[in-house]
Amino acid sequence: MNQFLEFAIDLAEKLQGQTSTNPSVGAVIVKEDRIVGFGAHLKKGEAHAEIQALKMAGEEAKGATIYVSLEPCSHYGMTPPCSKSIIDHEINAVVYAVKDRSLNKSGHDMLVEAGISVTHSPSTRAEQLYESFFVQQELEMPFVTLKVSTSLDGKVATDTQESKWITGKDVKQDVLKLRSNHDAIITGGETVRKDNPLLTSRTESYREPQRVVLTRKSHFVESLDIFNDEQKPVIIITDQSNFKITKNQNIKLKKLDELNLKAALHYLYTEGYSNVMVEAGPNLISQFIEQNLVDQLIIYQAPKMIGGQGKYQYYQTHDVYPLSEAKQFKIISTDIIGEDVKIVLRK
Amino acid sequence: MNQFLEFAIDLAEKLQGQTSTNPSVGAVIVKEDRIVGFGAHLKKGEAHAEIQALKMAGEEAKGATIYVSLEPCSHYGMTPPCSKSIIDHEINAVVYAVKDRSLNKSGHDMLVEAGISVTHSPSTRAEQLYESFFVQQELEMPFVTLKVSTSLDGKVATDTQESKWITGKDVKQDVLKLRSNHDAIITGGETVRKDNPLLTSRTESYREPQRVVLTRKSHFVESLDIFNDEQKPVIIITDQSNFKITKNQNIKLKKLDELNLKAALHYLYTEGYSNVMVEAGPNLISQFIEQNLVDQLIIYQAPKMIGGQGKYQYYQTHDVYPLSEAKQFKIISTDIIGEDVKIVLRK
């Protein structure tokens, strides 16, 4: 693998999570073995990676090679097509790692027609980077991360529903940061009513995710913290046609005929939230797992055992499945966070 | 910390687990900044570390300094006291890391009386090495490791009791090796009856642990594998005064008036098993945890979720405890073993 293409993929990885619903892309321009420009897409609606890199390279772009993590686009969207800019800057050659399956007209073909040498140089690392983007785009569903804080024996509370705090303060800090890496945080109405959480990242250096509450009841009491801070309105998704908002509640309401998780996720995707995190009680957590809606699972385990009968296990289902139908994940990493374990898994 | 004392502690660590019920000790002899001898205690009843090192040093021991991980002994046990050999070899100075609280007469004092310079040079690493040894010796109880293989959501079987296999083949291999690091493996009668396990380490290069079965029933059927291989007799600990052994069963029987876990562990310690591992079903596992008898917990988690109501969680108790009384452990390490997670915890 070419080192410049590796660098372009590195850049894309660094910006992952903040370009929703666009993919994260990196670009590097090289002339006579010297980097003359590089860039990355920072935010949907702003310049693409290739444009950033071309701007940095200026006149040097003429006759140079551009390395891009994803095939340059060929369409007029919120910005002009990158392939056109590459042609206009008289770039000599284009090397990209992943073919953009979402393009109607191939950027590759458009560049070749303009007489530019184009190479598709596949990379497993880059494929993994865009895998979920293509799936999301095809299904029109966000990438769903489920966060669970549990005891070592799989419980989120004692049988008498005591649950504060199972994991330690370092985990709390890690979760705040995690929130800021997501477009939206989804929780259930019961969690809001019972725990009165803010669900913010609570630090100026972090971006604040959109907060989303799913509920089957027709109102929330006015005093709950989540409806009374200076953030963007909280999105409430409900099947209650008569849902009531009091005038002081900072709420954006979405009514669905039927409150099912797939429909709620699809709605969020169409609203531009392509990267969401679920932080909820065992009931909603179990529904997400049972319905195979979890793309990534982040589980924090405290090194303690709660015992009892396990009334509040984080994954409990009405149906009993054979072992061959157990929900299967793949471990990505394990870490020790303060006194607790963090395990990251993917579908 | 002196490099030679570090080396002596390294040696003690390498031999840890095979010297029961003796502590693992390393010794290094140094003359004019050159190592002239080193050794470690290999097995109870055989030469102590100091004796091994003195033998290697031979005449060079005269006027040399000996570094030992633990204070040299002063008593005639299965072998003559090391302090006497050190004096006889005309060693000039002794440096040791941990004071031996189990000695009636101090080896330190005996050496000083003989005109040898003696230094106690404390080391946290060495203290940790002997911590459990002293506790075991005082309580006359073995160091207990509990091994658990579970799904990510804390279950060892589906609600219909399907349990083979939750964790993968790499874990199986890891467990075989783990067995060989223990003096004895403890299991319950129900596991033997239901799963018919061998509980051996199954490789010539590994030592075989003693197998121990706890049961409240008065016999086992003859055909079970564990009673029909060429290993040492299986120890059965039971409260059944009329327990029956058929003539082909390779069994050593220990009857207790009452089958409680503490009494069973104490019996094993007095029989020379100071380092035991529990591999059992959720019922016995839960008893060991609930009675605070677990010194070390090794938990293998498969990246899958079983769900259901959790009839077979690995830790379930009749009593409900407040969160402040949850069984607390400390994480020592986390690893990925094949497709599964391995977490090692201590009390």
CSV table of C-alpha atoms in Angstrom, one decimal, chain B:
chain,number,residue,atom,x,y,z
B,1,MET,CA,16.0,-1.5,43.8
B,2,ASN,CA,19.1,-3.6,43.4
B,3,GLN,CA,19.2,-5.4,40.0
B,4,PHE,CA,20.3,-8.7,41.7
B,5,LEU,CA,17.4,-8.6,44.1
B,6,GLU,CA,15.1,-7.9,41.1
B,7,PHE,CA,16.6,-11.0,39.4
B,8,ALA,CA,15.9,-13.1,42.5
B,9,ILE,CA,12.3,-11.9,42.6
B,10,ASP,CA,12.0,-12.7,38.8
B,11,LEU,CA,13.1,-16.3,39.5
B,12,ALA,CA,10.5,-16.6,42.3
B,13,GLU,CA,7.8,-15.3,39.9
B,14,LYS,CA,8.8,-17.8,37.2
B,15,LEU,CA,8.3,-20.8,39.6
B,16,GLN,CA,5.1,-19.5,41.2
B,17,GLY,CA,2.4,-22.1,41.3
B,18,GLN,CA,4.5,-25.2,41.5
B,19,THR,CA,5.9,-25.1,45.0
B,20,SER,CA,2.7,-25.6,47.0
B,21,THR,CA,2.3,-25.4,49.9
B,22,ASN,CA,5.7,-23.7,50.1
B,23,PRO,CA,6.2,-20.2,48.8
B,24,SER,CA,8.1,-19.7,45.6
B,25,VAL,CA,11.6,-18.3,46.3
B,26,GLY,CA,14.5,-17.1,44.1
B,27,ALA,CA,18.2,-16.5,45.2
B,28,VAL,CA,21.2,-14.9,43.4
B,29,ILE,CA,24.8,-15.0,44.7
B,30,VAL,CA,27.1,-12.1,43.6
B,31,LYS,CA,30.8,-11.6,44.1
B,32,GLU,CA,32.6,-8.6,42.9
B,33,ASP,CA,29.6,-7.5,40.8
B,34,ARG,CA,29.5,-10.9,39.0
B,35,ILE,CA,26.7,-13.5,39.4
B,36,VAL,CA,28.4,-16.7,40.7
B,37,GLY,CA,25.3,-18.7,41.4
B,38,PHE,CA,21.5,-18.6,41.4
B,39,GLY,CA,18.6,-20.9,42.1
B,40,ALA,CA,14.9,-21.2,42.9
B,41,HIS,CA,12.8,-23.5,45.0
B,42,LEU,CA,11.3,-26.0,42.5
B,43,LYS,CA,9.0,-28.2,44.6
B,44,LYS,CA,8.0,-28.8,48.3
B,45,GLY,CA,10.4,-31.2,49.9
B,46,GLU,CA,13.3,-30.4,47.5
B,47,ALA,CA,16.1,-27.9,48.0
B,48,HIS,CA,15.3,-24.3,48.8
B,49,ALA,CA,16.4,-21.5,46.5
B,50,GLU,CA,19.5,-20.5,48.6
B,51,ILE,CA,20.7,-24.1,48.7
B,52,GLN,CA,20.5,-24.3,44.8
B,53,ALA,CA,22.4,-21.1,44.5
B,54,LEU,CA,25.1,-22.0,47.0
B,55,LYS,CA,25.6,-25.3,45.2
B,56,MET,CA,26.1,-23.5,41.9
B,57,ALA,CA,28.5,-21.0,43.5
B,58,GLY,CA,30.6,-23.6,45.3
B,59,GLU,CA,33.8,-22.1,46.6
B,60,GLU,CA,32.9,-18.7,45.1
B,61,ALA,CA,30.2,-18.3,47.8
B,62,LYS,CA,32.9,-17.5,50.4
B,63,GLY,CA,32.8,-13.7,50.9
B,64,ALA,CA,29.9,-13.2,48.4
B,65,THR,CA,26.5,-11.5,48.8
B,66,ILE,CA,23.3,-13.5,48.5
B,67,TYR,CA,20.1,-11.8,47.3
B,68,VAL,CA,16.9,-13.7,48.2
B,69,SER,CA,13.2,-12.8,47.5
B,70,LEU,CA,12.1,-14.0,50.9
B,71,GLU,CA,14.0,-14.0,54.3
B,72,PRO,CA,16.1,-17.2,54.6
B,73,CYS,CA,14.5,-19.8,56.9
B,74,SER,CA,15.8,-20.7,60.3
B,75,HIS,CA,14.1,-24.0,61.0
B,76,TYR,CA,14.7,-27.7,60.4
B,77,GLY,CA,11.7,-28.7,58.3
B,78,MET,CA,11.8,-31.2,55.4
B,79,THR,CA,15.3,-29.7,54.6
B,80,PRO,CA,17.9,-28.1,57.0
B,81,PRO,CA,17.6,-24.3,57.6
B,82,CYS,CA,19.0,-22.2,54.8
B,83,SER,CA,20.4,-19.7,57.2
B,84,LYS,CA,22.7,-22.4,58.5
B,85,SER,CA,24.0,-23.2,55.0
B,86,ILE,CA,24.6,-19.5,54.3
B,87,ILE,CA,26.7,-19.3,57.5
B,88,ASP,CA,28.5,-22.6,56.7
B,89,HIS,CA,29.4,-21.3,53.2
B,90,GLU,CA,30.9,-18.1,54.7
B,91,ILE,CA,28.6,-15.8,52.8
B,92,ASN,CA,29.5,-12.1,53.7
B,93,ALA,CA,26.1,-10.4,53.3
B,94,VAL,CA,22.4,-11.3,52.8
B,95,VAL,CA,19.8,-9.0,51.2
B,96,TYR,CA,16.2,-10.1,51.2
B,97,ALA,CA,13.0,-8.5,50.0
B,98,VAL,CA,10.2,-9.8,52.2
B,99,LYS,CA,10.2,-10.7,55.9
B,100,ASP,CA,8.9,-14.3,56.5
B,101,ARG,CA,6.1,-13.8,59.0
B,102,SER,CA,5.7,-17.5,59.3
B,103,LEU,CA,9.0,-18.2,61.0
B,104,ASN,CA,9.1,-18.9,64.7
B,105,LYS,CA,12.7,-17.8,65.0
B,106,SER,CA,13.9,-15.0,62.6
B,107,GLY,CA,16.4,-16.1,60.0
B,108,HIS,CA,17.5,-12.4,59.9
B,109,ASP,CA,18.5,-12.6,63.6
B,110,MET,CA,20.2,-16.0,63.2
B,111,LEU,CA,22.4,-14.6,60.4
B,112,VAL,CA,23.3,-11.4,62.3
B,113,GLU,CA,24.3,-13.5,65.3
B,114,ALA,CA,26.7,-15.3,63.1
B,115,GLY,CA,28.3,-11.9,62.1
B,116,ILE,CA,26.8,-11.6,58.6
B,117,SER,CA,25.6,-8.3,57.3
B,118,VAL,CA,21.8,-8.6,56.7
B,119,THR,CA,19.6,-6.1,54.9
B,120,HIS,CA,15.9,-6.1,54.5
B,121,SER,CA,15.2,-4.3,51.2
B,122,PRO,CA,11.4,-4.1,50.8
B,123,SER,CA,9.8,-4.6,47.3
B,124,THR,CA,6.2,-4.1,46.4
B,125,ARG,CA,6.4,-6.7,43.7
B,126,ALA,CA,7.8,-9.3,46.1
B,127,GLU,CA,5.2,-8.4,48.8
B,128,GLN,CA,2.5,-9.1,46.3
B,129,LEU,CA,4.1,-12.5,45.5
B,130,TYR,CA,3.9,-13.6,49.1
B,131,GLU,CA,0.8,-11.9,50.2
B,132,SER,CA,-1.5,-14.8,49.5
B,133,PHE,CA,1.1,-17.3,50.9
B,134,PHE,CA,0.9,-15.6,54.3
B,135,VAL,CA,-2.8,-15.3,54.3
B,136,GLN,CA,-3.2,-18.9,53.3
B,137,GLN,CA,-0.8,-20.1,56.0
B,138,GLU,CA,-2.5,-18.1,58.7
B,139,LEU,CA,-6.0,-19.1,57.7
B,140,GLU,CA,-5.0,-22.6,56.7
B,141,MET,CA,-7.0,-22.1,53.5
B,142,PRO,CA,-5.9,-22.5,49.8
B,143,PHE,CA,-5.7,-19.6,47.4
B,144,VAL,CA,-9.0,-20.0,45.4
B,145,THR,CA,-9.3,-19.2,41.7
B,146,LEU,CA,-12.8,-19.3,40.2
B,147,LYS,CA,-13.1,-19.8,36.5
B,148,VAL,CA,-16.3,-18.7,34.7
B,149,SER,CA,-17.2,-19.1,31.0
B,150,THR,CA,-20.2,-16.9,30.2
B,151,SER,CA,-22.0,-15.0,27.6
B,152,LEU,CA,-21.6,-11.2,27.6
B,153,ASP,CA,-24.9,-10.9,29.4
B,154,GLY,CA,-23.8,-13.1,32.3
B,155,LYS,CA,-25.5,-16.4,31.4
B,156,VAL,CA,-23.9,-19.8,31.4
B,157,ALA,CA,-26.8,-21.5,29.6
B,158,THR,CA,-30.0,-20.6,27.8
B,159,ASP,CA,-33.2,-20.9,29.8
B,160,THR,CA,-33.6,-24.4,28.4
B,161,GLN,CA,-30.1,-25.3,29.8
B,162,GLU,CA,-28.3,-25.4,26.5
B,163,SER,CA,-24.7,-24.5,27.2
B,164,LYS,CA,-22.2,-26.2,24.8
B,165,TRP,CA,-20.2,-24.2,23.7
B,166,ILE,CA,-20.5,-20.6,24.7
B,167,THR,CA,-16.8,-19.7,24.5
B,168,GLY,CA,-14.5,-20.8,21.7
B,169,LYS,CA,-11.7,-23.3,21.2
B,170,ASP,CA,-8.9,-20.9,22.1
B,171,VAL,CA,-10.5,-20.5,25.5
B,172,LYS,CA,-10.7,-24.2,25.9
B,173,GLN,CA,-6.9,-24.4,25.3
B,174,ASP,CA,-6.3,-21.6,27.8
B,175,VAL,CA,-8.3,-23.4,30.4
B,176,LEU,CA,-6.3,-26.6,29.9
B,177,LYS,CA,-3.1,-24.6,30.7
B,178,LEU,CA,-4.8,-22.9,33.6
B,179,ARG,CA,-5.6,-26.2,35.1
B,180,SER,CA,-2.0,-27.3,35.1
B,181,ASN,CA,-1.1,-24.2,37.1
B,182,HIS,CA,-3.2,-25.3,40.0
B,183,ASP,CA,-2.8,-28.1,42.6
B,184,ALA,CA,-6.4,-29.1,42.4
B,185,ILE,CA,-9.6,-28.5,40.4
B,186,ILE,CA,-12.9,-28.4,42.4
B,187,THR,CA,-16.2,-29.2,40.8
B,188,GLY,CA,-19.7,-30.1,41.9
B,189,GLY,CA,-21.3,-33.6,41.7
B,190,GLU,CA,-24.1,-32.2,39.4
B,191,THR,CA,-21.5,-31.0,36.8
B,192,VAL,CA,-19.8,-34.5,36.9
B,193,ARG,CA,-23.2,-36.2,36.4
B,194,LYS,CA,-24.5,-33.9,33.7
B,195,ASP,CA,-21.4,-33.0,31.7
B,196,ASN,CA,-19.1,-36.0,32.4
B,197,PRO,CA,-15.9,-33.9,32.3
B,198,LEU,CA,-12.4,-35.2,32.6
B,199,LEU,CA,-11.0,-32.0,34.2
B,200,THR,CA,-7.4,-32.9,33.1
B,201,SER,CA,-4.9,-30.6,31.3
B,202,ARG,CA,-4.6,-33.3,28.6
B,203,THR,CA,-1.1,-32.6,27.4
B,204,GLU,CA,2.1,-34.3,28.4
B,205,SER,CA,3.9,-31.1,28.9
B,206,TYR,CA,1.4,-29.9,31.5
B,207,ARG,CA,1.2,-31.3,35.1
B,208,GLU,CA,-2.2,-32.8,36.0
B,209,PRO,CA,-4.1,-31.2,38.9
B,210,GLN,CA,-5.8,-33.2,41.6
B,211,ARG,CA,-9.5,-33.5,40.8
B,212,VAL,CA,-12.0,-32.8,43.6
B,213,VAL,CA,-15.7,-33.4,43.5
B,214,LEU,CA,-18.1,-32.0,46.1
B,215,THR,CA,-21.4,-33.9,46.4
B,216,ARG,CA,-24.4,-34.3,48.6
B,217,LYS,CA,-25.5,-37.5,46.9
B,218,SER,CA,-24.4,-41.0,48.0
B,219,HIS,CA,-22.9,-42.4,44.9
B,220,PHE,CA,-21.8,-41.8,41.3
B,221,VAL,CA,-22.5,-44.2,38.4
B,222,GLU,CA,-19.4,-46.2,37.6
B,223,SER,CA,-19.2,-45.3,33.9
B,224,LEU,CA,-18.3,-41.6,34.4
B,225,ASP,CA,-15.0,-40.7,32.7
B,226,ILE,CA,-13.5,-38.9,35.7
B,227,PHE,CA,-13.4,-42.2,37.7
B,228,ASN,CA,-12.0,-44.3,34.8
B,229,ASP,CA,-8.8,-42.8,33.6
B,230,GLU,CA,-5.2,-43.4,34.7
B,231,GLN,CA,-4.9,-40.3,36.9
B,232,LYS,CA,-4.5,-40.2,40.6
B,233,PRO,CA,-7.8,-41.1,42.5
B,234,VAL,CA,-10.4,-38.4,42.4
B,235,ILE,CA,-11.0,-36.9,45.8
B,236,ILE,CA,-14.7,-36.9,46.7
B,237,ILE,CA,-15.8,-34.7,49.6
B,238,THR,CA,-19.3,-35.5,50.9
B,239,ASP,CA,-21.6,-35.3,53.9
B,240,GLN,CA,-23.1,-38.6,53.0
B,241,SER,CA,-22.0,-41.1,55.7
B,242,ASN,CA,-23.2,-44.0,53.5
B,243,PHE,CA,-21.4,-42.9,50.3
B,244,LYS,CA,-20.9,-46.0,48.1
B,245,ILE,CA,-17.8,-46.6,45.9
B,246,THR,CA,-17.9,-49.5,43.4
B,247,LYS,CA,-14.7,-51.4,43.1
B,248,ASN,CA,-13.7,-50.0,39.7
B,249,GLN,CA,-14.0,-46.4,40.7
B,250,ASN,CA,-10.7,-44.7,41.3
B,251,ILE,CA,-11.8,-42.6,44.3
B,252,LYS,CA,-10.3,-41.2,47.6
B,253,LEU,CA,-13.2,-40.4,49.9
B,254,LYS,CA,-13.4,-37.7,52.5
B,255,LYS,CA,-16.5,-37.5,54.6
B,256,LEU,CA,-17.4,-34.3,56.4
B,257,ASP,CA,-20.1,-34.1,59.1
B,258,GLU,CA,-21.5,-31.1,57.2
B,259,LEU,CA,-20.6,-30.2,53.6
B,260,ASN,CA,-19.6,-26.6,53.8
B,261,LEU,CA,-17.2,-25.0,51.4
B,262,LYS,CA,-14.9,-23.6,54.1
B,263,ALA,CA,-14.4,-27.0,55.7
B,264,ALA,CA,-13.8,-28.6,52.3
B,265,LEU,CA,-11.2,-25.9,51.4
B,266,HIS,CA,-9.5,-26.3,54.8
B,267,TYR,CA,-9.3,-30.0,54.3
B,268,LEU,CA,-7.6,-29.6,50.9
B,269,TYR,CA,-5.1,-27.1,52.4
B,270,THR,CA,-4.1,-29.6,55.1
B,271,GLU,CA,-3.7,-32.2,52.4
B,272,GLY,CA,-1.1,-30.0,50.6
B,273,TYR,CA,-3.3,-28.2,48.0
B,274,SER,CA,-2.7,-24.5,48.5
B,275,ASN,CA,-3.7,-23.3,45.0
B,276,VAL,CA,-7.0,-24.6,43.8
B,277,MET,CA,-9.4,-23.7,40.9
B,278,VAL,CA,-13.1,-24.0,40.9
B,279,GLU,CA,-14.8,-25.0,37.6
B,280,ALA,CA,-18.4,-25.6,38.3
B,281,GLY,CA,-22.1,-24.9,37.5
B,282,PRO,CA,-23.9,-21.7,38.4
B,283,ASN,CA,-25.1,-23.1,41.7
B,284,LEU,CA,-21.6,-23.9,43.2
B,285,ILE,CA,-20.1,-20.8,41.5
B,286,SER,CA,-22.7,-18.6,43.2
B,287,GLN,CA,-22.0,-20.2,46.6
B,288,PHE,CA,-18.2,-19.5,46.3
B,289,ILE,CA,-18.8,-15.9,45.4
B,290,GLU,CA,-21.6,-15.2,48.0
B,291,GLN,CA,-19.4,-16.7,50.8
B,292,ASN,CA,-16.5,-14.5,49.8
B,293,LEU,CA,-14.2,-17.5,49.1
B,294,VAL,CA,-12.9,-16.3,45.8
B,295,ASP,CA,-9.4,-14.9,45.8
B,296,GLN,CA,-9.0,-14.7,42.1
B,297,LEU,CA,-11.7,-14.6,39.4
B,298,ILE,CA,-10.9,-15.6,35.8
B,299,ILE,CA,-13.9,-14.8,33.6
B,300,TYR,CA,-14.1,-15.7,29.9
B,301,GLN,CA,-16.9,-13.8,28.1
B,302,ALA,CA,-18.1,-14.8,24.7
B,303,PRO,CA,-19.2,-11.9,22.5
B,304,LYS,CA,-22.8,-13.1,22.4
B,305,MET,CA,-26.1,-12.4,24.1
B,306,ILE,CA,-28.3,-15.2,25.3
B,307,GLY,CA,-31.3,-13.3,26.6
B,308,GLY,CA,-34.4,-15.0,27.9
B,309,GLN,CA,-35.2,-14.6,31.6
B,310,GLY,CA,-31.7,-15.6,32.7
B,311,LYS,CA,-32.5,-18.8,34.6
B,312,TYR,CA,-28.8,-19.7,34.5
B,313,GLN,CA,-26.9,-16.5,35.3
B,314,TYR,CA,-23.5,-17.5,36.7
B,315,TYR,CA,-24.2,-15.4,39.9
B,316,GLN,CA,-27.6,-15.6,41.4
B,317,THR,CA,-28.5,-15.5,45.0
B,318,HIS,CA,-31.6,-16.1,47.1
B,319,ASP,CA,-30.9,-13.0,49.2
B,320,VAL,CA,-31.0,-9.5,47.6
B,321,TYR,CA,-28.1,-7.3,48.7
B,322,PRO,CA,-27.8,-3.5,48.5
B,323,LEU,CA,-25.3,-2.1,45.9
B,324,SER,CA,-22.9,-1.2,48.7
B,325,GLU,CA,-22.7,-4.9,49.5
B,326,ALA,CA,-22.1,-6.1,46.0
B,327,LYS,CA,-19.1,-8.4,45.8
B,328,GLN,CA,-16.2,-6.2,44.8
B,329,PHE,CA,-13.1,-7.2,42.8
B,330,LYS,CA,-10.2,-5.4,41.3
B,331,ILE,CA,-9.3,-5.8,37.6
B,332,ILE,CA,-5.8,-7.2,37.1
B,333,SER,CA,-5.8,-7.7,33.3
B,334,THR,CA,-8.0,-8.0,30.2
B,335,ASP,CA,-7.1,-10.0,27.1
B,336,ILE,CA,-8.7,-11.2,23.9
B,337,ILE,CA,-8.5,-15.0,23.6
B,338,GLY,CA,-9.5,-16.0,20.1
B,339,GLU,CA,-13.0,-14.5,19.7
B,340,ASP,CA,-13.6,-14.1,23.5
B,341,VAL,CA,-12.5,-11.8,26.3
B,342,LYS,CA,-10.6,-13.0,29.3
B,343,ILE,CA,-10.7,-10.8,32.4
B,344,VAL,CA,-8.6,-11.6,35.5
B,345,LEU,CA,-9.7,-10.0,38.8
B,346,ARG,CA,-8.6,-10.3,42.4
B,347,LYS,CA,-10.5,-9.9,45.7
